[in-house]
Backbone as a printed PyTorch tensor [residue, N CA C, xyz], in Angstrom:
tensor([[[117.2540, 127.8030,  76.2830],
         [117.8220, 127.5710,  77.5830],
         [117.7860, 128.8590,  78.4000]],

        [[117.2230, 128.7840,  79.5910],
         [117.1470, 129.9150,  80.5110],
         [116.6460, 131.1880,  79.8290]],

        [[115.6390, 131.0260,  78.9950],
         [115.0280, 132.1670,  78.3260],
         [115.7040, 132.6040,  77.0450]],

        [[116.7870, 131.9400,  76.6630],
         [117.4990, 132.2830,  75.4250],
         [117.1200, 131.2800,  74.3410]],

        [[116.5900, 131.7780,  73.2540],
         [116.1940, 130.9450,  72.1240],
         [117.2630, 131.0640,  71.0480]],

        [[117.7480, 129.9240,  70.5690],
         [118.6930, 129.9100,  69.4620],
         [118.0010, 129.2960,  68.2570]],

        [[117.9370, 130.0700,  67.1860],
         [117.3030, 129.6090,  65.9510],
         [118.3840, 129.1610,  64.9850]],

        [[118.2100, 127.9950,  64.3960],
         [119.1550, 127.4750,  63.4260],
         [118.4260, 126.9990,  62.1890]],

        [[119.1690, 126.4400,  61.2860],
         [118.5720, 125.9320,  60.0630],
         [118.7950, 126.8710,  58.9050]],

        [[117.9410, 126.7210,  57.9010],
         [118.0880, 127.4800,  56.6580],
         [116.7470, 128.0680,  56.2360]],

        [[116.8120, 129.2180,  55.5990],
         [115.6540, 129.8370,  54.9540],
         [116.1070, 130.3400,  53.5920]],

        [[115.1520, 130.6080,  52.7290],
         [115.5020, 131.0770,  51.3880],
         [115.3510, 132.5850,  51.2210]],

        [[115.1000, 133.2990,  52.3440],
         [114.9540, 134.7580,  52.2570],
         [115.2350, 135.3960,  53.6170]],

        [[115.8870, 136.5650,  53.5830],
         [116.1370, 137.3170,  54.8170],
         [114.8370, 137.6630,  55.5320]],

        [[113.7940, 137.9530,  54.7760],
         [112.5120, 138.3130,  55.3810],
         [111.9880, 137.1690,  56.2560]],

        [[112.1720, 135.9390,  55.8120],
         [111.7210, 134.7800,  56.5930],
         [112.5730, 134.6100,  57.8510]],

        [[113.8670, 134.8600,  57.7350],
         [114.7520, 134.7960,  58.8960],
         [114.3090, 135.8170,  59.9330]],

        [[114.0400, 137.0290,  59.4800],
         [113.6160, 138.0830,  60.4020],
         [112.2800, 137.7570,  61.0620]],

        [[111.3380, 137.2290,  60.2940],
         [110.0320, 136.9020,  60.8440],
         [110.1440, 135.7950,  61.8910]],

        [[110.9740, 134.7930,  61.6270],
         [111.1700, 133.7190,  62.6080],
         [111.7330, 134.2800,  63.9160]],

        [[112.6800, 135.2030,  63.8150],
         [113.2450, 135.8200,  65.0100],
         [112.2170, 136.6250,  65.7770]],

        [[111.4000, 137.3590,  65.0560],
         [110.3620, 138.1710,  65.6890],
         [109.3570, 137.2950,  66.4290]],

        [[108.9130, 136.2340,  65.7850],
         [107.9460, 135.3350,  66.4100],
         [108.5530, 134.7180,  67.6740]],

        [[109.8200, 134.3860,  67.6310],
         [110.4840, 133.8350,  68.8260],
         [110.4700, 134.8520,  69.9610]],

        [[110.7090, 136.1200,  69.6500],
         [110.6970, 137.1610,  70.6950],
         [109.3330, 137.2780,  71.3580]],

        [[108.2700, 137.0190,  70.6140],
         [106.9170, 137.1880,  71.1410],
         [106.4980, 136.0790,  72.1030]],

        [[107.2760, 135.0210,  72.2260],
         [106.9350, 133.9230,  73.1300],
         [107.1840, 134.3880,  74.5710]],

        [[106.1820, 134.2470,  75.4370],
         [106.3630, 134.6730,  76.8350],
         [107.5590, 133.9800,  77.4870]],

        [[108.3390, 134.7550,  78.2320],
         [109.4770, 134.2300,  78.9480],
         [110.7970, 134.3070,  78.1980]],

        [[110.7510, 134.6990,  76.9230],
         [111.9830, 134.7880,  76.1410],
         [112.7510, 136.0380,  76.5520]],

        [[114.0350, 135.8550,  76.8800],
         [114.8900, 136.9640,  77.2950],
         [115.8250, 137.4080,  76.1830]],

        [[116.1440, 136.4940,  75.2670],
         [117.0500, 136.8260,  74.1640],
         [116.8290, 135.8300,  73.0360]],

        [[117.0840, 136.2780,  71.8150],
         [116.9780, 135.4160,  70.6410],
         [118.2870, 135.5070,  69.8700]],

        [[118.8810, 134.3630,  69.6290],
         [120.0750, 134.2790,  68.7860],
         [119.6230, 133.7160,  67.4480]],

        [[119.5500, 134.5870,  66.4770],
         [119.0540, 134.1810,  65.1630],
         [120.2320, 133.7590,  64.2930]],

        [[120.5000, 132.4560,  64.2770],
         [121.6090, 131.8990,  63.5110],
         [121.1280, 131.2090,  62.2460]],

        [[119.9130, 131.5300,  61.8190],
         [119.3830, 130.9420,  60.5940],
         [120.2210, 131.4290,  59.4130]],

        [[120.6470, 130.4860,  58.5950],
         [121.4050, 130.8270,  57.3850],
         [120.4330, 131.0670,  56.2400]],

        [[120.7260, 132.0510,  55.4240],
         [119.9090, 132.3410,  54.2460],
         [120.6490, 131.7830,  53.0230]],

        [[119.9720, 130.8550,  52.3370],
         [120.5680, 130.1870,  51.1750],
         [119.5820, 130.2480,  50.0210]],

        [[119.9660, 130.8200,  48.8830],
         [121.2670, 131.4350,  48.6450],
         [121.3830, 132.7490,  49.4200]],

        [[122.6320, 133.1450,  49.6750],
         [122.8680, 134.3860,  50.4230],
         [122.1780, 135.5560,  49.7410]],

        [[121.7000, 136.4630,  50.5710],
         [121.0060, 137.6480,  50.0950],
         [121.7140, 138.8620,  50.6770]],

        [[121.9090, 139.8780,  49.8820],
         [122.4930, 141.1120,  50.4080],
         [121.4290, 141.8530,  51.2000]],

        [[121.8060, 142.2730,  52.4040],
         [120.8720, 143.0000,  53.2520],
         [120.7930, 144.4460,  52.7960]],

        [[119.6810, 145.1040,  53.1470],
         [119.5090, 146.5050,  52.7720],
         [118.5300, 147.1670,  53.7360]],

        [[118.5400, 148.4760,  53.7360],
         [117.5890, 149.2280,  54.5560],
         [116.1540, 148.9300,  54.1230]],

        [[115.9410, 148.7250,  52.8360],
         [114.5980, 148.4230,  52.3360],
         [114.1140, 147.0790,  52.8750]],

        [[115.0140, 146.0850,  52.9530],
         [114.6510, 144.7780,  53.5180],
         [114.2730, 144.9190,  54.9940]],

        [[115.0370, 145.7010,  55.7290],
         [114.7240, 145.9360,  57.1440],
         [113.3760, 146.6320,  57.2700]],

        [[113.1470, 147.6560,  56.4520],
         [111.8770, 148.3790,  56.4690],
         [110.7130, 147.4360,  56.1860]],

        [[110.8520, 146.6010,  55.1720],
         [109.7800, 145.6610,  54.8370],
         [109.4820, 144.7330,  56.0060]],

        [[110.5130, 144.2790,  56.7000],
         [110.3200, 143.3850,  57.8410],
         [109.6430, 144.0910,  59.0110]],

        [[109.9740, 145.3430,  59.2290],
         [109.3110, 146.1150,  60.2930],
         [107.8340, 146.2870,  59.9700]],

        [[107.5210, 146.5400,  58.7280],
         [106.1040, 146.6580,  58.3340],
         [105.3500, 145.3600,  58.5820]],

        [[105.9800, 144.2310,  58.2720],
         [105.3590, 142.9360,  58.5390],
         [105.1640, 142.7630,  60.0450]],

        [[106.1700, 143.1250,  60.8330],
         [106.0600, 143.0100,  62.2910],
         [104.8770, 143.8180,  62.8040]],

        [[104.7290, 145.0390,  62.3300],
         [103.6020, 145.8740,  62.7670],
         [102.2740, 145.2630,  62.3340]],

        [[102.2300, 144.7170,  61.1220],
         [100.9930, 144.1000,  60.6370],
         [100.6110, 142.8690,  61.4560]],

        [[101.6010, 142.1240,  61.9340],
         [101.3470, 140.8870,  62.6900],
         [101.0760, 141.1460,  64.1680]],

        [[101.4950, 142.2950,  64.6780],
         [101.3530, 142.6050,  66.1010],
         [ 99.9760, 143.2130,  66.3600]],

        [[ 99.1500, 142.4900,  67.1050],
         [ 97.7890, 142.9510,  67.3830],
         [ 97.7450, 144.1710,  68.2940]],

        [[ 98.8640, 144.4770,  68.9460],
         [ 98.9120, 145.6230,  69.8520],
         [ 99.3460, 146.9130,  69.1560]],

        [[ 99.6830, 146.8120,  67.8650],
         [100.1860, 147.9630,  67.1150],
         [ 99.3050, 148.2000,  65.8940]],

        [[ 98.8300, 149.4300,  65.7400],
         [ 98.0910, 149.8260,  64.5370],
         [ 99.1060, 150.3660,  63.5360]],

        [[ 99.4760, 149.5340,  62.5670],
         [100.5390, 149.8620,  61.6120],
         [100.2960, 151.1870,  60.8950]],

        [[ 99.0450, 151.5510,  60.6950],
         [ 98.7290, 152.7770,  59.9550],
         [ 99.0860, 154.0460,  60.7300]],

        [[ 99.3570, 153.9280,  62.0130],
         [ 99.6900, 155.0880,  62.8420],
         [101.1740, 155.4320,  62.8370]],

        [[101.9950, 154.6020,  62.1870],
         [103.4430, 154.7660,  62.2720],
         [104.0890, 154.9450,  60.9120]],

        [[105.0740, 155.8280,  60.8820],
         [105.9240, 156.0180,  59.7020],
         [107.3260, 155.6030,  60.1270]],

        [[107.9840, 154.8270,  59.2720],
         [109.2920, 154.2630,  59.6000],
         [110.3020, 154.6660,  58.5460]],

        [[111.4620, 155.1260,  58.9960],
         [112.5780, 155.4060,  58.0960],
         [113.7730, 154.5800,  58.5660]],

        [[114.5270, 154.0350,  57.6110],
         [115.7110, 153.2360,  57.9260],
         [116.8870, 153.7860,  57.1380]],

        [[117.9890, 154.0430,  57.8340],
         [119.2130, 154.5230,  57.1890],
         [120.3960, 153.8020,  57.8220]],

        [[121.0680, 152.9880,  57.0330],
         [122.2330, 152.2200,  57.5060],
         [121.9120, 151.3910,  58.7470]],

        [[120.7190, 150.7800,  58.7640],
         [120.3150, 149.9250,  59.8770],
         [119.7480, 150.6530,  61.0770]],

        [[119.7750, 151.9790,  61.0390],
         [119.2220, 152.7820,  62.1320],
         [117.8060, 153.2150,  61.7520]],

        [[116.8790, 153.0110,  62.6750],
         [115.4580, 153.2210,  62.4110],
         [114.9550, 154.4350,  63.1740]],

        [[114.1900, 155.2750,  62.4890],
         [113.4870, 156.3810,  63.1340],
         [111.9960, 156.1270,  62.9850]],

        [[111.2930, 156.1560,  64.1170],
         [109.8400, 155.9630,  64.1470],
         [109.1560, 157.3050,  64.3420]],

        [[108.1210, 157.5380,  63.5590],
         [107.2810, 158.7240,  63.6920],
         [105.8360, 158.2560,  63.7860]],

        [[104.9790, 159.0820,  64.3120],
         [103.5670, 158.7590,  64.3280],
         [102.8790, 159.2310,  65.5860]],

        [[101.6310, 158.7790,  65.7250],
         [100.7970, 159.1450,  66.8610],
         [100.1540, 157.8720,  67.4090]],

        [[100.6740, 157.3760,  68.5170],
         [100.1820, 156.1440,  69.1330],
         [ 98.9370, 156.4300,  69.9650]],

        [[ 98.1160, 155.4040,  70.1260],
         [ 96.9110, 155.5350,  70.9510],
         [ 97.2420, 155.5460,  72.4300]],

        [[ 98.4040, 154.9590,  72.7890],
         [ 98.7850, 154.8680,  74.1980],
         [100.3010, 154.7360,  74.2980]],

        [[100.8020, 154.9280,  75.5070],
         [102.2320, 154.7360,  75.7540],
         [102.6030, 153.2780,  75.5060]],

        [[101.6980, 152.3580,  75.8320],
         [101.9570, 150.9310,  75.6150],
         [102.1310, 150.6320,  74.1230]],

        [[101.2950, 151.2300,  73.2750],
         [101.4180, 151.0090,  71.8310],
         [102.7280, 151.6080,  71.3150]],

        [[103.0720, 152.7810,  71.8120],
         [104.3330, 153.4250,  71.4200],
         [105.5180, 152.5180,  71.7570]],

        [[105.5040, 151.9790,  72.9820],
         [106.5830, 151.1100,  73.4240],
         [106.6300, 149.8030,  72.6470]],

        [[105.4560, 149.2270,  72.3430],
         [105.4200, 147.9670,  71.6040],
         [105.9430, 148.1510,  70.1870]],

        [[105.6290, 149.2770,  69.5670],
         [106.1560, 149.5440,  68.2270],
         [107.6850, 149.5920,  68.2660]],

        [[108.2320, 150.2530,  69.2720],
         [109.6910, 150.3020,  69.4030],
         [110.2700, 148.9130,  69.6610]],

        [[109.6100, 148.1340,  70.5160],
         [110.0890, 146.7730,  70.7840],
         [110.0860, 145.9310,  69.5150]],

        [[109.0290, 146.0520,  68.7120],
         [108.9670, 145.3060,  67.4530],
         [110.1500, 145.6580,  66.5600]],

        [[110.5170, 146.9270,  66.5430],
         [111.6590, 147.3480,  65.7260],
         [112.9470, 146.7390,  66.2770]],

        [[113.1640, 146.8370,  67.5930],
         [114.3740, 146.2810,  68.1990],
         [114.4630, 144.7790,  67.9810]],

        [[113.3380, 144.1000,  67.9320],
         [113.3090, 142.6500,  67.7580],
         [113.5430, 142.2250,  66.3040]],

        [[113.6120, 143.1790,  65.4110],
         [113.8270, 142.8860,  63.9970],
         [115.3150, 142.7280,  63.7420]],

        [[115.7150, 141.5480,  63.2930],
         [117.1190, 141.2500,  63.0410],
         [117.6950, 142.2440,  62.0320]],

        [[118.8750, 142.7890,  62.3430],
         [119.5430, 143.7290,  61.4540],
         [119.4280, 145.1740,  61.8860]],

        [[118.5250, 145.4680,  62.8190],
         [118.3640, 146.8380,  63.3120],
         [119.5180, 147.1530,  64.2600]],

        [[120.1760, 148.2920,  64.0280],
         [121.3250, 148.6940,  64.8340],
         [120.9870, 149.7500,  65.8770]],

        [[119.9170, 150.5070,  65.6540],
         [119.5240, 151.5570,  66.5850],
         [118.1170, 152.0260,  66.2880]],

        [[117.4680, 152.6120,  67.3000],
         [116.0920, 153.0960,  67.1470],
         [115.9790, 154.4730,  67.7790]],

        [[115.4100, 155.4090,  67.0300],
         [115.0700, 156.7380,  67.5280],
         [113.5440, 156.8240,  67.4880]],

        [[112.9130, 156.7090,  68.6540],
         [111.4590, 156.6950,  68.7270],
         [110.9280, 158.1150,  68.9260]],

        [[110.4080, 158.6710,  67.8570],
         [109.8400, 160.0250,  67.8920],
         [108.3090, 160.0080,  67.8740]],

        [[107.7460, 158.8590,  68.1790],
         [106.2840, 158.6980,  68.1960],
         [105.7160, 159.4620,  69.3780]],

        [[104.6440, 160.1800,  69.1250],
         [103.9310, 160.8770,  70.1880],
         [102.7140, 160.0680,  70.5910]],

        [[102.1750, 160.3600,  71.7850],
         [101.0000, 159.6520,  72.2840],
         [ 99.8210, 160.6100,  72.2770]],

        [[ 98.6890, 160.1130,  71.7870],
         [ 97.4640, 160.9270,  71.7470],
         [ 97.0970, 161.4250,  73.1450]],

        [[ 96.5880, 162.6320,  73.1890],
         [ 96.0750, 163.1600,  74.4490],
         [ 94.7040, 162.5570,  74.7140]],

        [[ 94.3990, 162.3010,  75.9980],
         [ 93.0590, 161.7130,  76.3070],
         [ 91.9300, 162.6560,  75.9530]]])
């Protein structure tokens, strides 16, 4: 409704919940995603789970070369390092991280290649 997507239902893994949320964000016109998917059985979240989901996001995003980025996660806060081909790629990598359910903050330290 009005650009807000609400996801419901059940999944059997946090990684699947995160991927569904990410795919919803990639739909043109989406302004917000409310990821209310329940994970059954419940899974304890962790920085490693968030990291794995960010790697999947980078692998699925055709605008981001996953090999150019290093990601660290500590208590839900993500730090990005690397060398992007363009400012657009740098920004898209950060957006992919923000769109990953469970991320609490992003410190984008990615640099952009000189022409």
